[in-house]
CSV table of C-alpha atoms in Angstrom, one decimal:
chain,number,residue,atom,x,y,z
A,1,MET,CA,33.1,-1.4,12.4
A,2,GLN,CA,31.6,-1.5,8.9
A,3,PRO,CA,29.3,1.4,8.1
A,4,GLU,CA,25.7,0.5,7.6
A,5,LYS,CA,24.5,0.7,4.0
A,6,ILE,CA,20.7,0.4,4.2
A,7,ALA,CA,18.5,-0.7,1.4
A,8,ILE,CA,14.7,-0.6,1.3
A,9,LEU,CA,12.7,-3.4,-0.2
A,10,VAL,CA,9.0,-3.1,-0.6
A,11,ASP,CA,6.2,-5.2,-2.1
A,12,SER,CA,4.2,-4.0,-5.0
A,13,CYS,CA,0.9,-3.9,-3.2
A,14,SER,CA,2.2,-1.2,-1.0
A,15,ASP,CA,1.6,1.3,-3.8
A,16,VAL,CA,4.7,3.5,-3.3
A,17,PRO,CA,4.2,6.1,-6.2
A,18,THR,CA,6.6,5.2,-9.0
A,19,ALA,CA,8.5,8.5,-8.9
A,20,VAL,CA,9.1,8.1,-5.1
A,21,LEU,CA,10.1,4.5,-5.6
A,22,GLU,CA,12.7,5.4,-8.2
A,23,ALA,CA,14.0,8.5,-6.4
A,24,ALA,CA,14.7,6.4,-3.2
A,25,ASP,CA,16.1,3.6,-5.3
A,26,MET,CA,13.8,1.1,-3.5
A,27,ALA,CA,13.8,-2.6,-4.5
A,28,LEU,CA,10.5,-4.0,-5.5
A,29,MET,CA,9.0,-7.4,-4.8
A,30,PRO,CA,6.3,-7.8,-7.4
A,31,MET,CA,3.1,-9.7,-6.6
A,32,ASN,CA,1.9,-12.1,-9.3
A,33,VAL,CA,-1.3,-11.1,-11.2
A,34,ILE,CA,-2.9,-14.0,-12.9
A,35,PHE,CA,-5.2,-13.9,-15.9
A,36,ARG,CA,-6.3,-17.1,-17.6
A,37,ASP,CA,-3.6,-16.9,-20.3
A,38,HIS,CA,-0.7,-15.6,-18.3
A,39,VAL,CA,1.0,-14.8,-15.0
A,40,TYR,CA,2.2,-11.2,-14.9
A,41,GLU,CA,4.4,-9.4,-12.4
A,42,ASP,CA,2.6,-6.6,-10.7
A,43,ARG,CA,3.8,-3.2,-12.0
A,44,LEU,CA,6.7,-4.8,-13.9
A,45,THR,CA,5.1,-6.7,-16.8
A,46,ILE,CA,1.5,-5.4,-16.4
A,47,THR,CA,0.7,-1.7,-15.8
A,48,PRO,CA,-2.3,-0.6,-13.8
A,49,THR,CA,-3.9,0.9,-17.0
A,50,GLU,CA,-3.6,-2.4,-18.9
A,51,PHE,CA,-4.8,-4.4,-15.9
A,52,TYR,CA,-8.0,-2.4,-15.2
A,53,ARG,CA,-8.9,-2.5,-19.0
A,54,ARG,CA,-8.6,-6.3,-19.0
A,55,GLN,CA,-10.4,-6.8,-15.6
A,56,ALA,CA,-13.5,-5.4,-17.2
A,57,THR,CA,-14.0,-8.6,-19.2
A,58,GLU,CA,-11.6,-11.2,-17.6
A,59,LYS,CA,-11.4,-12.7,-14.1
A,60,ALA,CA,-8.0,-12.2,-12.4
A,61,SER,CA,-6.4,-13.6,-9.3
A,62,THR,CA,-3.2,-12.9,-7.4
A,63,ALA,CA,-0.3,-14.8,-5.7
A,64,SER,CA,2.5,-13.5,-3.5
A,65,PRO,CA,5.9,-12.9,-4.9
A,66,THR,CA,7.7,-16.1,-5.7
A,67,GLY,CA,10.5,-17.1,-3.4
A,68,LYS,CA,12.8,-16.8,-6.4
A,69,ARG,CA,11.9,-13.2,-6.8
A,70,ILE,CA,12.5,-12.3,-3.2
A,71,VAL,CA,15.8,-14.1,-3.1
A,72,GLU,CA,16.8,-12.4,-6.4
A,73,ALA,CA,15.9,-8.9,-4.9
A,74,LEU,CA,18.1,-9.7,-1.8
A,75,GLU,CA,21.0,-10.8,-4.0
A,76,ARG,CA,20.8,-7.7,-6.2
A,77,ILE,CA,20.8,-5.6,-3.0
A,78,GLN,CA,23.9,-7.4,-1.7
A,79,ALA,CA,25.6,-7.1,-5.1
A,80,SER,CA,25.0,-3.3,-4.9
A,81,GLY,CA,27.0,-3.1,-1.7
A,82,TYR,CA,24.2,-2.9,0.9
A,83,THR,CA,24.7,-4.4,4.3
A,84,HIS,CA,21.2,-4.0,5.8
A,85,VAL,CA,17.7,-4.2,4.5
A,86,ILE,CA,14.4,-2.8,5.8
A,87,ALA,CA,11.7,-4.8,4.0
A,88,VAL,CA,8.1,-3.4,4.0
A,89,THR,CA,5.1,-5.7,3.3
A,90,ILE,CA,1.3,-5.3,3.4
A,91,SER,CA,-0.5,-6.9,6.2
A,92,ALA,CA,0.4,-10.5,7.1
A,93,ALA,CA,-3.3,-11.3,7.5
A,94,LEU,CA,-3.9,-10.4,3.8
A,95,SER,CA,-0.8,-11.9,2.1
A,96,GLY,CA,2.0,-14.5,2.7
A,97,THR,CA,4.6,-12.0,1.6
A,98,PHE,CA,5.6,-11.0,5.2
A,99,GLN,CA,6.2,-14.6,6.3
A,100,GLU,CA,7.9,-15.6,3.1
A,101,THR,CA,10.3,-12.6,3.2
A,102,GLN,CA,11.1,-13.3,6.8
A,103,LEU,CA,11.8,-16.9,6.2
A,104,LEU,CA,14.0,-16.3,3.0
A,105,ALA,CA,15.9,-13.5,4.7
A,106,GLN,CA,17.3,-16.0,7.3
A,107,ASP,CA,19.5,-17.5,4.6
A,108,SER,CA,20.8,-14.0,3.4
A,109,PRO,CA,24.1,-12.6,4.6
A,110,LEU,CA,22.4,-9.2,4.8
A,111,LYS,CA,20.9,-8.1,8.0
A,112,VAL,CA,17.1,-7.9,7.2
A,113,HIS,CA,14.2,-6.6,9.2
A,114,VAL,CA,10.8,-7.1,7.8
A,115,ILE,CA,8.0,-4.8,8.9
A,116,ASN,CA,4.4,-6.1,8.9
A,117,THR,CA,2.5,-2.9,8.3
A,118,CYS,CA,-0.9,-4.4,9.2
A,119,SER,CA,-2.2,-2.2,6.4
A,120,VAL,CA,-2.4,-2.3,2.6
A,121,GLY,CA,-1.8,0.0,-0.4
A,122,ILE,CA,-0.4,3.4,0.4
A,123,GLY,CA,-1.1,2.6,4.1
A,124,SER,CA,1.7,0.1,3.9
A,125,GLY,CA,3.8,2.1,1.3
A,126,PHE,CA,4.0,5.1,3.8
A,127,ALA,CA,6.3,2.9,6.0
A,128,ALA,CA,8.8,2.5,3.1
A,129,ILE,CA,8.6,6.2,2.2
A,130,TYR,CA,9.3,7.1,5.8
A,131,ALA,CA,12.1,4.7,6.1
A,132,SER,CA,13.8,6.2,3.0
A,133,ARG,CA,13.4,9.7,4.5
A,134,LEU,CA,15.0,8.7,7.8
A,135,ARG,CA,17.8,7.0,6.0
A,136,SER,CA,18.6,10.2,4.1
A,137,GLN,CA,18.7,12.0,7.5
A,138,GLY,CA,21.4,9.6,8.6
A,139,LEU,CA,19.6,7.5,11.2
A,140,THR,CA,20.9,4.1,12.0
A,141,PHE,CA,19.3,0.8,11.0
A,142,ASP,CA,17.9,0.2,14.5
A,143,GLN,CA,16.7,3.8,14.9
A,144,ILE,CA,14.9,3.7,11.5
A,145,ILE,CA,13.1,0.5,12.4
A,146,ALA,CA,12.0,1.8,15.8
A,147,GLU,CA,10.7,5.0,14.4
A,148,VAL,CA,9.0,3.4,11.4
A,149,GLU,CA,7.3,0.8,13.6
A,150,ARG,CA,6.1,3.6,15.9
A,151,VAL,CA,4.6,5.7,13.1
A,152,THR,CA,3.2,2.6,11.3
A,153,GLN,CA,0.8,2.1,14.3
A,154,GLN,CA,-0.5,5.7,13.7
A,155,THR,CA,-1.0,5.3,10.0
A,156,LYS,CA,-4.5,4.8,8.6
A,157,VAL,CA,-5.8,3.8,5.3
A,158,PHE,CA,-9.3,4.2,3.8
A,159,PHE,CA,-10.6,2.7,0.6
A,160,TYR,CA,-13.8,3.9,-1.1
A,161,VAL,CA,-14.9,0.8,-3.0
A,162,PRO,CA,-17.6,1.3,-5.7
A,163,SER,CA,-18.5,-2.5,-5.8
A,164,LEU,CA,-18.1,-5.3,-3.3
A,165,LYS,CA,-18.2,-8.0,-6.0
A,166,TYR,CA,-14.4,-8.1,-6.4
A,167,LEU,CA,-13.7,-8.5,-2.7
A,168,GLN,CA,-16.3,-11.2,-2.5
A,169,ALA,CA,-14.9,-13.1,-5.6
A,170,GLY,CA,-11.3,-12.9,-4.3
A,171,GLY,CA,-12.1,-14.2,-0.8
A,172,ARG,CA,-10.2,-11.3,0.8
A,173,ILE,CA,-13.3,-9.8,2.3
A,174,GLY,CA,-12.4,-10.2,6.0
A,175,LYS,CA,-14.9,-8.6,8.3
A,176,VAL,CA,-16.7,-7.0,5.2
A,177,ALA,CA,-18.5,-10.4,4.7
A,178,GLY,CA,-22.3,-10.3,4.8
A,179,MET,CA,-22.6,-6.9,3.3
A,180,ALA,CA,-25.1,-7.2,0.5
A,181,GLY,CA,-24.5,-3.5,-0.3
A,182,THR,CA,-24.1,-3.7,-4.0
A,183,LEU,CA,-27.8,-4.2,-4.4
A,184,LEU,CA,-28.8,-1.3,-2.1
A,185,ASN,CA,-26.4,1.3,-3.6
A,186,VAL,CA,-24.4,1.1,-0.3
A,187,LYS,CA,-20.8,2.1,-1.0
A,188,PRO,CA,-18.6,0.8,1.8
A,189,ILE,CA,-15.4,2.6,3.0
A,190,ILE,CA,-13.0,-0.1,4.0
A,191,SER,CA,-10.0,0.1,6.4
A,192,CYS,CA,-7.6,-2.3,8.1
A,193,ASP,CA,-8.1,-3.0,11.8
A,194,SER,CA,-5.2,-3.4,14.3
A,195,GLU,CA,-4.7,-7.0,13.2
A,196,GLY,CA,-4.5,-5.9,9.5
A,197,ILE,CA,-7.8,-7.4,8.5
A,198,TYR,CA,-10.3,-5.5,6.2
A,199,TYR,CA,-13.4,-4.2,7.9
A,200,PRO,CA,-16.1,-1.7,6.8
A,201,ILE,CA,-15.4,1.5,8.8
A,202,ALA,CA,-18.4,3.1,7.1
A,203,LYS,CA,-21.4,2.1,5.0
A,204,VAL,CA,-23.0,5.0,3.2
A,205,ARG,CA,-25.7,5.1,0.5
A,206,GLY,CA,-24.7,6.7,-2.8
A,207,ALA,CA,-21.3,7.7,-4.1
A,208,LYS,CA,-21.5,11.4,-3.3
A,209,LYS,CA,-22.3,10.8,0.4
A,210,THR,CA,-19.7,8.1,0.6
A,211,LEU,CA,-16.9,10.5,-0.7
A,212,ALA,CA,-18.0,13.2,1.8
A,213,LYS,CA,-17.8,10.5,4.6
A,214,LEU,CA,-14.3,9.6,3.3
A,215,LEU,CA,-13.2,13.2,3.8
A,216,VAL,CA,-14.7,13.2,7.4
A,217,LEU,CA,-12.7,9.9,8.2
A,218,VAL,CA,-9.5,11.5,7.0
A,219,SER,CA,-10.1,14.6,9.1
A,220,ASP,CA,-10.8,12.4,12.2
A,221,ALA,CA,-7.5,10.5,11.5
A,222,VAL,CA,-5.6,13.7,11.3
A,223,GLY,CA,-7.2,15.0,14.5
A,224,ASP,CA,-5.0,17.5,16.3
A,225,ALA,CA,-1.7,16.2,14.9
A,226,LYS,CA,0.8,18.8,13.8
A,227,ARG,CA,2.9,16.6,11.5
A,228,VAL,CA,1.0,14.6,8.9
A,229,ASN,CA,1.5,13.2,5.4
A,230,ILE,CA,-1.4,12.2,3.2
A,231,ALA,CA,-1.6,10.2,0.0
A,232,VAL,CA,-4.3,9.5,-2.5
A,233,CYS,CA,-4.3,6.6,-4.9
A,234,ASP,CA,-6.8,5.6,-7.5
A,235,GLY,CA,-7.9,2.5,-9.4
A,236,ALA,CA,-8.3,3.7,-13.0
A,237,ASP,CA,-10.1,6.9,-12.0
A,238,PRO,CA,-7.5,9.8,-12.0
A,239,ASP,CA,-10.1,12.5,-12.3
A,240,LEU,CA,-11.8,11.3,-9.1
A,241,ARG,CA,-8.4,11.1,-7.4
A,242,GLU,CA,-7.6,14.7,-8.4
A,243,ARG,CA,-11.0,15.9,-7.0
A,244,VAL,CA,-10.4,14.1,-3.7
A,245,LEU,CA,-6.9,15.5,-3.5
A,246,THR,CA,-8.0,19.1,-4.1
A,247,LYS,CA,-10.7,18.8,-1.4
A,248,LEU,CA,-8.2,17.4,1.1
A,249,LYS,CA,-5.7,20.1,0.3
A,250,GLU,CA,-8.2,22.7,1.0
A,251,ALA,CA,-9.2,21.0,4.3
A,252,HIS,CA,-5.6,20.3,5.5
A,253,PRO,CA,-3.3,23.1,4.3
A,254,ASN,CA,-0.6,22.2,6.8
A,255,VAL,CA,0.1,18.7,5.6
A,256,GLU,CA,3.9,18.2,5.3
A,257,GLN,CA,4.0,15.9,2.3
A,258,TRP,CA,1.4,15.1,-0.4
A,259,TYR,CA,1.6,11.9,-2.5
A,260,ALA,CA,-0.5,10.7,-5.4
A,261,GLY,CA,-0.3,7.5,-7.4
A,262,ASP,CA,-2.3,4.5,-8.7
A,263,VAL,CA,-3.5,1.4,-6.9
A,264,SER,CA,-1.5,-1.6,-8.0
A,265,PRO,CA,-3.0,-4.3,-10.2
A,266,ALA,CA,-2.5,-6.9,-7.4
A,267,LEU,CA,-4.6,-4.8,-5.1
A,268,GLY,CA,-7.1,-4.0,-7.8
A,269,VAL,CA,-7.9,-7.7,-8.3
A,270,HIS,CA,-9.7,-7.5,-5.0
A,271,THR,CA,-11.2,-4.0,-5.2
A,272,GLY,CA,-12.0,-3.5,-8.8
A,273,PRO,CA,-11.9,-0.3,-10.8
A,274,GLY,CA,-12.9,3.1,-9.6
A,275,LEU,CA,-11.7,2.8,-6.0
A,276,ILE,CA,-10.0,5.7,-4.1
A,277,GLY,CA,-7.5,5.0,-1.4
A,278,VAL,CA,-6.4,7.6,1.1
A,279,GLY,CA,-3.4,7.0,3.5
A,280,VAL,CA,-2.9,9.3,6.6
A,281,GLN,CA,0.5,9.1,8.3
A,282,VAL,CA,0.7,10.9,11.6
A,283,LEU,CA,4.3,11.6,12.7
A,284,ASP,CA,3.6,13.4,16.0
């Protein structure tokens, strides 16, 4: 029987930190980020820094990775000698990437399993990071899938969003609709529910109190768990990310792995600059 050679394919909205992506040799499916003059490929032909600079004065939109891009990624994986693929996508309720990848994988000679994380940003990226860790430990394709899907159900993501205007403009507001919080200085913290739809998990007045609430939500998600990974990502506010990371490290000294990175342009289209995303992955 041919030995399994397992590749990991992840969409760019899963916010796997670049260093982790490269070290694990993950293949990337870039979302499309559209400004009036041009269609850019998320993280490939436009960087987060450049994106947030332009977003301040220009309207942006997004589209799922083109079918061509997904097929090319699978072909490159096959050409590199892989036999199996674990593909990780953000919530199927927020993007068509999951369905499209599943559909196109049917025509591939590779054995492909697509994981709908029902999450977004690093909440989704954690599934790809964990899959790569299990692969390095020598687990089989089926064992990795079973374990990643178990842990994905225990993974939470929280986004501090300074302004609701981008979510409203992008039509991705899910159950956050009806919050006129921008006028009242209400800063929502948004999460994904069990179906992978955005909802406001907390509504707090003022940035300082909101960030304090974010830390409480992370502590609640960690609970009594003994084995936990935490990641903090920012949308053009690395100083705030470092402050949040420092506070979390003080509160949770026993976390196994810490990750830090930036929020992808394709996600930033819907959340705007200044956001902080925190992912909590419980392994117990």
